[in-house]
Structures are given as C-alpha cells and as structure tokens.
Amino acid sequence: MRLSQSFFYTLREVPSDADIRSHQLLVRAGYIRRLGSGSYSLLPLMQRVIHKIEAIVRDELDRIGGQECLLPQMHPDEVWEASGRLEAYRAEGILFHFQDRQNRGQVLAPTHEEAVTLAVKDVLRSYRQYPVHLYQIQTKFRDEIRPRFGLMRSREFIMKDGYSFHTSAQSLEDTYQQIGQAYERVFERLGIKVVAVEADSGAMGGKKSREFMVLTQAGEDEVLYTADGQYAANVEKAESIFSPAVPSRFTEHHKHHTPGTPTIATLCDFMDCDPTQVVKNVLYQAIFSSGVLVPVLVSIRGDQDVNPTKLSNVLSEMFSGLGSLQSLEVPDADQLKEWTTGELPLGYIAPDLPDSLIAFREGVHGQFARITDFTVSELENFVTGANETDHHVYGANWGGNFQLGYLADVRMAKAGDRAKHDPEQTLLSARGVEVGHIFQLGNRYADRLGLRYLDAQGQEQVPLMGCYGMGITRLAQAIVEQSHDEQGIIWPLAAAPYQVILTVANMGQSEQAEKGLQLYQDLKAAGLEVMLDDRDERAGVKFKDADLIGIPFRVVVGKTIQEGLVELITRQTGEKQQVALEDLESTLSGLCVERKRSDSVC
Amino acid sequence: MRLSQSFFYTLREVPSDADIRSHQLLVRAGYIRRLGSGSYSLLPLMQRVIHKIEAIVRDELDRIGGQECLLPQMHPDEVWEASGRLEAYRAEGILFHFQDRQNRGQVLAPTHEEAVTLAVKDVLRSYRQYPVHLYQIQTKFRDEIRPRFGLMRSREFIMKDGYSFHTSAQSLEDTYQQIGQAYERVFERLGIKVVAVEADSGAMGGKKSREFMVLTQAGEDEVLYTADGQYAANVEKAESIFSPAVPSRFTEHHKHHTPGTPTIATLCDFMDCDPTQVVKNVLYQAIFSSGVLVPVLVSIRGDQDVNPTKLSNVLSEMFSGLGSLQSLEVPDADQLKEWTTGELPLGYIAPDLPDSLIAFREGVHGQFARITDFTVSELENFVTGANETDHHVYGANWGGNFQLGYLADVRMAKAGDRAKHDPEQTLLSARGVEVGHIFQLGNRYADRLGLRYLDAQGQEQVPLMGCYGMGITRLAQAIVEQSHDEQGIIWPLAAAPYQVILTVANMGQSEQAEKGLQLYQDLKAAGLEVMLDDRDERAGVKFKDADLIGIPFRVVVGKTIQEGLVELITRQTGEKQQVALEDLESTLSGLCVERKRSDSVC
C-alpha cells in the first residue's frame, strides 16, 4: 500500500462521542467511522485487521473439525416462534423486526440457534452422522438501548457463531472443551490477554457456560477472581463463602417498637445489632411471557444483596409453566397498587407477609414466591420485620416463628468474600469486556424445532446442542484497548493491518524517494506486508501518523540512505537501530518471528 | 474433509420449488437449503465455493489498487434522504425498512452509494488524494416481488460492490475500464462464459454502464447481439437500424371513415396499407415523486414497439423538475377517468390529440408530453388517427398537418433488426443472467451528499463517482447453470469446493480403508484439496454422490489397490485412467494445472 495512492487519513481531534481510548484511537487513526447510532464503517486498515482475526479463527476451528457455513441474517417470524423466543426477545426490545411486502414478520437475527437447527433438520438423521460442528462469521444486529464505546457495544457487529450437535452429554462436553481451547489459542495467537470465567447462560438457556473476558477498566462487566488463578466468574454468576454471622444476643422472641427504622442501617443503629443478625425481606415482581405477574419475597441477610440474575434463574425454574421470564423488578408505589389490596408495611416486612395482601385478580399469581437465601436459612435468634410499620421482631427462628421458603443461592458475591475453592483466597474485582461465550445448551432448541435422529437401536432421539460465540469486531477494538500508549495504537503483529511501515523522510530528495520505492517493492516481494509512506508531508507528520496507526515496525529512509543505512524502530518498545540496506529484509523477517512469539500470551 | 466425520448429505428428490437445473442441483447436492422466501443457508460446500470466488475477486481488485472496506448494512433514513433515493426506493417496494427502539427509520441497504460517500466525506479533501477505489463484499437485501431460482433472485445475497471517486472524467473512464477488465479476468479465472453488454443505468443514475451477462435459457434478461461479436446490449438499452418504410401511395391528405379498425392489423387490412406507413400514437401516464401525473403521447411507426426503459429515461430528463419517475404505465379505463375530461377516441388517436382533454386539476400536468420516435419523424404521407372514433387520416405530413413532438429514440430494438455498427449484421437474441454491472455515475451522489475537494487552484469542486457491482452468490449458481450434466454439477477447478474426491469403494475391506486414509493424508500434505468418502455406503451410492456434487477429479480406491492401482476419473470429460499409487500425486497436480488452463475462457 502506497499512501500517496490510497485512501488514507488521520485526524488530530479526539472525536467528541468517544469516551474510551480504543474508540478515540480507532477513529483518529482512520480505522473506523461512524455512520449512525452504534453503526460504523470499517475502513481499509480495519478491514485488514478483521481479515487477520478471521483467518486465525477459521484456522483454529477448522483444525478441530469445524465446518464453515453462512446462514441467512433475516429470518421469518415462524423460525423464532418455533423455539418460543420471538416474544421474549421482542419484549426485551433488542430485535430489529419488520414486515416484508407480503406483511410477513421478519427478524434481523442476533443469533442463529433456530436457523442452524432447521438447516440440519431431517438431513442429520442417523447417530452415525454425529457429532457436527458448524460455524459462521457474519454481521449480527442488536437494537441496543445504549450503543457506545465504538465497536465495543454497537448495533451492528461481526460475530463468529458456532453450533454443535451431539448424541451424548460426553460428546457435547468434549466439543465444548475443544472449542474452549481453540478460543484460548485464538486469543494467544492474537497477543491479547483474556480470562476465562464462569458465566450465567442468560436468555440462551442451558446449564453450563464460560465467558472469555478482556480485562479493562472500560469493561461493562464485573469479574470476581482469586489471586491464585483458580477461580474467575462473572459477578452475575459468581459464588463465594459468606462471612459467619455475629452470634445473636436476642435469645428471646419479642416484638419491638422501632420507630423510623425502615433500613438495615437505621435498624442496627436503633437496636444496637449487627447487620448479619437481621433477615431482610425484599419484594420483587416477576412478569412472565404468559402475562402472569408473580409477587416475590426474598429473605436474605442484612449485610448481603440480592443478585437479580441468580434470582431470575430460580424464578424461571420455579415457574417454567408460566412461560419465559420477561421482567424482574423491585416494584414502585404505582406498581404495588396494581396487585395489592392495601398498604404494605414497607421497611418492616416479615418473611410471612400474608398472601391475603395480594389482590385476587386475573393475571396475578395469588401467592408470594418465597425465596430463602442460604445466608439466612441457618440463622438463629434473628431480627426481622413485624409486618407492621415501625415494628420489628427479634429473637426469631425458622420453624418456630417463620417457615422457610424455597431455599436458594440468590446472593450477590462481592470482592472481599472468601473463595469457595480455598477459603484462604479472597475474591478480587476487575472490569472486563466479553469477547467470547460458549454454552452447553442441552436439547431445548432441537426439541422445540423437531430435530431428531435415530440411535443405534433405531429409536428416535433428541440431540444435544452447544453454541459458541466470539465477537470479532469487539475483539479487534479490545486489542487496542489493551495495547496502546499516548502516541497511538500498538498492534500485536498477528493483528496488525501491515507488518512494516516504510517512511520516506523527505520525498523532495530524489534518492530517498527512489530508494524508498525500491525497498517497498523488495520487501513486498519477500512476502512482508508493507505500507510505503510516500506522501508529500513533513517527516514529523509521517512519524506521528505511523505511531498513531500502530504498525509494529517502522523503517525510516532518511539522510543516512547515502551511507546505505535506514533506521528501524519497534513500535512496542520504541527501540531504534541502524540497519544496512542489505540486511533489512532478513532483520525484519527475523523480528517478525520473534515478535510473534513474544506477543503470544499464555 | 472426511465425509464420515462431517456434515454431508445429498437428496434424491428434486425439490418441488426449484424450477431450474442449477437450483435443483444445489439443493440436491447439499450446497444450499431454503430457510424462508428467497432466503438460503449456504452449507459448508457452498461456503467453500463462495470463498474461492471471493478470493479471486479480491486478488483482481487489489491488483488494480482497490481497497477493501466494510460499510454498515443498516442505514439511518437520513442517509438515504440526503441523496433523495429513500422515497423512490420505498415506492418501488424493494427496501426492507423498519423503526428502531427510538422510532428512527432504518434501511437495510441494497446498495451503498450514500454510505461510501459519507465514509470519505471531509477526509478526501485534496485533489492529490484522488482517485480512490473502495470495495466491499457483503450480504445485501432486496424485498423482491417474486424471489425465485434459488440464489439467482433471492432476497438476501452476497454482492461485491465497489465505488470510485475522481477529479476528472478521464480518471473515471480509466478506472471504469480497469475494473471492467478486472471483472473479465475474474470470470475467465472462474471458467465461466460471460458477455459484456451495453446496459441501461436504471435507478442508479449516470450515463454509462456495462452489464456482464451469463447466457442461459434460465436468464431473466434478453440480450441482443451480433454474430460478429462486435455488439451486445440488454434489450432495454439496445439500438438498431430500423427497416425503411414502404413508400406511401397516399399522396393526398384525406380523412377516411375506417369503422372497426382500432389496431394496426385491422387498419392495414381495411386500408390496404403497410404498417410502416402508419404513425401509431400510444398513451402513457407517468407519475413523479412530487406526485405529479404527466400524460404522455408517443408517436411511433406502426410496425414498432415502445421500449419503456428508453421512454422512462426521456421523461426523467424532460421532467427532472418533478422529482424522480416513480411509475410509467399505459393507463386503463379507470386510470383515464382520473385525469381526462371526457371519452378519448382510443384506437383512433392523432399526434395532435388536444390538451383540452386533460382535466384541469392539481397534480396533473396540463399538457401532453408529446414524444416523436425517430421511426416516424421523417415519414411522409402517413396514415394516422383522426381523433375521432372509426376515423383515420391518410396522406398526412409533419409540419403541414401535425407538429413534431420531442424527438427521441424510444423504440424497442428486436432480433432481426440490422446492427448499427454494420448493416450487414442482424441482431440475434439470447437470454442472460446479470452477474456484474458497472456504472459511471457522474457527480449526483457527491453533489447531494456534500462531498467536495479542493483542486490545485484551491477551488472547491464536486468529484465524479463510479460504482461497480458483482453478484457473488448469483455467480456461484450461474456457474452451475452453465456447467452441469444429467448426473450433477461439473465445477470448474477454480470454483470447486474441493479439487479431488477420494472414494473408498468398500470400507469393509481393511486394505481399501487404510490405503484410502493414507492417500487422503498424503494428498492433503501435498497441498491438494481433498474429500475422503469413507462412509459406510455402497460404492454405487458414493459414485453417484461424487458426480452430483461435481468435484473435478475422483480417485477410486477399489479392488485394484492390491496391485497398487487406483482409478482416476475426470468429472468433466468422464475420462478414466488407471494410475499407480506412487504417480497419483504428480498426476493430480499436473491435471490441476491443465484443467485450470482449459477451464479458463477468454
């Protein structure tokens, strides 16, 4: 690429809508340009980065038997209705959805479990044809509430999504592990540090999933991990050992007038008790796709918080007959009026808040879903509300005064908690960006969409599925977020759009111009990926641009060319060396091998 | 690829919705599968074909300085409003259009003139940065009225679309020609016969365009061409010499009672005249994006037909002030009632049909657009309508009896006409599928979207643009339409998903199975692209499948393996030869080089 004959530009100004460094740098260096909300053109330099990442992904997936395909981006409604996801995804608002000229609904797909299942249905009929691992690299769409951070959270983005089909749990587990390892190799080859964490499966369903996170302050997710490297999990999923409660001195059961103590802090202050001695009872309302509203009451220890993701999972399981969970929230006063018969003693609620407070009407479940978190299930002589404003009880006990609800872990783990695998380790917190997520889905999609196979005995069976995502455009930007300095981007060699930028310091000097062009042609012929900066600009401008766009090696053809010498600068280290013209090709080739090795992170 | 361990299937039944051979074969051979109307999954074999085509396209475009980028598929309305195309494209109904969660309109883009112009706007500022040639390979969407023929006319398809920017007409012409030549090389390398034809620019605008057509009976376009290879044009655009008129014997001007002669045939029969002596006057109604309806009266020779594309172009130019032309049709009785003041003498209309017959109301242009085709502008003593039912005039002349309208070529050329470049040549007709179309656009998009540059004198100028499309998925199927037999597909080597299929005749024979696997690994190691059919199926089934999927070379590992021999069959010729194991690799490599050469069509 000769800059004088190519589409190339850089910007001095930091774009006003770019909050994080990687976004700013990619815009300034001419890699991406905004077209609309959450929508970016990938300009030629970026497209080369994307191709490099894609090639590595294909290489690693093909190596373990993945087969690339390309499924439609636009799906008729029936496809998503068959799995039961259309309603849930539309309710969430993330689906772009429209009518075609025959007024048939169409989905712009953010994921392809349904489409791939239909692609293999009826033709993957014998157990002998299994397992199968299909993947695609494709633009996906999500109508994000708040698109931001450039390619990190955009409405249109490139994903690698893969799907596997199996006749046994062991086969699924094997492929799941293989793909997880392939992902690790992709990240390693790209020179990006990624942490694998336990994760919640979310709307995808299934039991087991693992996220791959790039740790960065700009991340939207919180990761809890231990210093020994043995544990890492998304905070939505994380588990920990909770601290023991301070033994309670309230050995007798009493109701107490506690005016003005609706919060744990005011209560503990008034009662001179410890938050670990209190059972707090938190109200939620859950709405399911059938339209039914379920009132929820969670009992949890005063020093802990509820994890809405864990609570959602528990409720989805308890009420699977009501359809999928559409929303879960702490109801405000107006919402409470919709389904209660009178005033609730908010701030003073007991675990046995009576069901009679729930309005008897259609669409409202007549009983509280009572969830007891493990933090309180063994608590003794605790303090809790008295179902009467300005009153609490103390010295209460389960079985005696209150009945335990549905026992579950709905607690939010947090930094400082002790780790389950080793109580000596405490959880640390970091922020991360999800660049990959793999799931064991079970048989949900196959079952609903009618995918069946005949086993060795000729019996019809429902196969198991896995699905595997990797955000290609997000990964490209995450690399920049992890690898840059004040001057600009520092591409790891494997992801760099070019390996070498050849800068002619002064195009007015004919010897520099000619030797520059000659070197460009020689290095290209030797198989190196080279940019030639032969623009009619000052040397300082060219050096700044080279640092900004982040090419791993810069070769300057300047005054010393008269002595047959060029200057070679390594972008990452800033290291400079004089190299004789005749040694340049071998030096660069050698550095490329070396750099590839040192970029790789294990 | 080992078939026993891969997703692979073939079907015996011809799919009921597939009308043409290529569509039937691609479905039966497991290359594509329908998901919805005009929407196909590209299965692994097809995805390999697509990658091969894409690689050749990239290679040829990069070689002439093209730079690959990737523009968003979803565009905010403002982008299409800025060029003035939103309304026109929506009126045509081919745009998928929807609202996002903020109720902002979004277009699923079928083409990217606007998006690419905005991508370079303000950063392509100096004449020194020109010319620029950007391209992308991307899925496009069109809400076709009648999607059909598989990938030939689908609602979702892969396109290569490119755009160039220039500071002079010569620079545009140079790039236009270079890209045309690159297209020819792509088709040649793929082994597909493509004819370049003159074409109409249609909704794209601009003056000059060239289509690349694959000639096939299944084509939706008609091509007129000459046997000497000097001329080929889409019928919409084609020109020709019209036959001379038979000299008229009606030297005196008379009005004549001609009862029951509303057609040329009945009239000529009644008057004993030749159709070439008649001026027929055809009514149209044209509706523009401003909402204005323009009544149109075309005078053309009795033996000729109006070409609606040519007429549309003439009207668009005459009435550019009324916006873009939305529809052009011959009005039916109900439509006529909407804008006439009384009965028209249909079948007996004269070139001077009075404007007073047009209703005076808002939204209707008050005068006929009178177009005189070149076939009648020099006609003498002709016969034409008398503006009175059952009456004609004869011996009429321009200037004397009638005024000439706007002179233009709006005639449909047809097979049998004499060619303009050589009257000895007559036009022949063939059907074709458009696989490429390149345009010189002029400055329309740059102008409307505000793209400007500073010339050498520091003056602000509007650049010129070209745009260049190639249908990748359509091309893949067109190859099959052009290259198949009764047994199945015959891939040219450059487009084949694999070069060699290695068929183990009997997997029950351990020597065959072992030698087959060994050969597979050896040939792969030698750089050949090989499928191993190691399924537990009868040899006949495997041979049929190999023919159906169309791999260029089949190697059969059968009984003769005991003597160290395999059978090598060339799919295209059916030629069979016995090859010793030790010669197989070199024989295949040699054949691959040879086949590549003979596939190439010039």
Coordinates of N, CA, C and O in Angstrom, one line a residue, chain B residues 284-286 288 294-298 308-320 323 325 327-328 369-371 406 410:
Chain B
Y284 N -49.5 7.0 -22.5 CA -48.9 6.6 -21.2 C -49.3 7.6 -20.1 O -49.6 8.7 -20.4
Q285 N -49.2 7.1 -18.9 CA -49.2 8.1 -17.8 C -47.9 7.9 -16.9 O -47.6 6.8 -16.6
A286 N -47.3 9.0 -16.6 CA -46.0 9.0 -15.9 C -46.3 9.7 -14.5 O -46.9 10.7 -14.5
F288 N -44.5 11.1 -11.0 CA -43.2 11.5 -10.5 C -43.2 11.6 -9.0 O -44.3 11.6 -8.4
V294 N -48.1 13.0 -15.4 CA -47.8 13.6 -16.7 C -48.5 12.7 -17.7 O -48.0 11.6 -17.9
P295 N -49.5 13.2 -18.5 CA -50.0 12.4 -19.6 C -48.9 12.4 -20.8 O -48.3 13.5 -21.0
V296 N -48.7 11.3 -21.4 CA -47.7 11.2 -22.4 C -48.3 10.6 -23.6 O -49.2 9.7 -23.6
L297 N -47.9 11.1 -24.8 CA -48.4 10.6 -26.1 C -47.2 10.3 -26.9 O -46.4 11.3 -27.3
V298 N -46.9 9.1 -27.3 CA -45.8 8.7 -28.1 C -46.2 8.3 -29.5 O -47.1 7.5 -29.7
P308 N -40.1 0.8 -22.8 CA -40.5 1.6 -21.7 C -39.2 2.1 -20.9 O -39.3 3.2 -20.4
T309 N -38.1 1.4 -21.0 CA -36.9 1.9 -20.3 C -36.4 3.2 -21.0 O -36.1 4.2 -20.3
K310 N -36.4 3.1 -22.3 CA -35.9 4.3 -23.1 C -36.9 5.5 -22.8 O -36.5 6.6 -22.6
L311 N -38.2 5.2 -22.9 CA -39.2 6.2 -22.7 C -39.0 6.8 -21.2 O -39.1 8.0 -21.1
S312 N -38.8 5.9 -20.2 CA -38.6 6.4 -18.9 C -37.4 7.4 -18.8 O -37.5 8.4 -18.1
N313 N -36.4 7.0 -19.5 CA -35.2 7.9 -19.4 C -35.5 9.2 -20.1 O -35.0 10.3 -19.5
V314 N -36.2 9.2 -21.2 CA -36.5 10.5 -21.8 C -37.4 11.4 -20.9 O -37.1 12.6 -20.8
L315 N -38.4 10.7 -20.3 CA -39.3 11.5 -19.5 C -38.6 12.0 -18.2 O -38.8 13.1 -17.8
S316 N -37.7 11.2 -17.7 CA -36.9 11.7 -16.5 C -36.1 12.9 -16.8 O -36.0 13.8 -16.0
E317 N -35.6 13.0 -18.0 CA -34.8 14.1 -18.4 C -35.7 15.3 -18.6 O -35.4 16.4 -18.2
M318 N -36.8 15.1 -19.3 CA -37.7 16.2 -19.7 C -38.3 16.8 -18.4 O -38.5 18.0 -18.3
F319 N -38.6 16.0 -17.4 CA -39.4 16.5 -16.2 C -38.6 16.3 -15.0 O -39.1 16.0 -13.9
S320 N -37.3 16.6 -15.0 CA -36.4 16.4 -13.8 C -36.9 17.3 -12.7 O -36.7 17.0 -11.5
G323 N -39.1 15.7 -9.8 CA -38.6 14.6 -9.0 C -38.3 13.4 -9.8 O -38.2 13.5 -11.0
L325 N -38.9 9.7 -11.5 CA -40.1 9.0 -12.1 C -40.4 7.7 -11.3 O -39.5 6.9 -11.1
S327 N -43.5 5.8 -11.7 CA -44.2 4.7 -12.4 C -44.5 5.3 -13.8 O -44.7 6.5 -14.0
L328 N -44.5 4.3 -14.8 CA -44.9 4.6 -16.2 C -45.7 3.5 -16.6 O -45.3 2.3 -16.6
A369 N -47.0 15.3 -22.8 CA -45.6 15.2 -23.2 C -45.7 14.4 -24.5 O -46.0 13.3 -24.6
R370 N -45.4 15.2 -25.6 CA -45.5 14.5 -26.9 C -44.1 14.1 -27.4 O -43.2 14.9 -27.6
I371 N -43.9 12.8 -27.6 CA -42.7 12.2 -27.9 C -42.8 11.7 -29.4 O -43.7 10.9 -29.6
Y406 N -41.2 16.0 -29.1 CA -39.9 15.9 -28.7 C -39.3 14.7 -29.3 O -39.8 13.5 -29.2
V410 N -37.2 5.9 -28.7 CA -37.9 5.2 -27.6 C -38.4 3.9 -28.2 O -39.3 3.2 -27.6

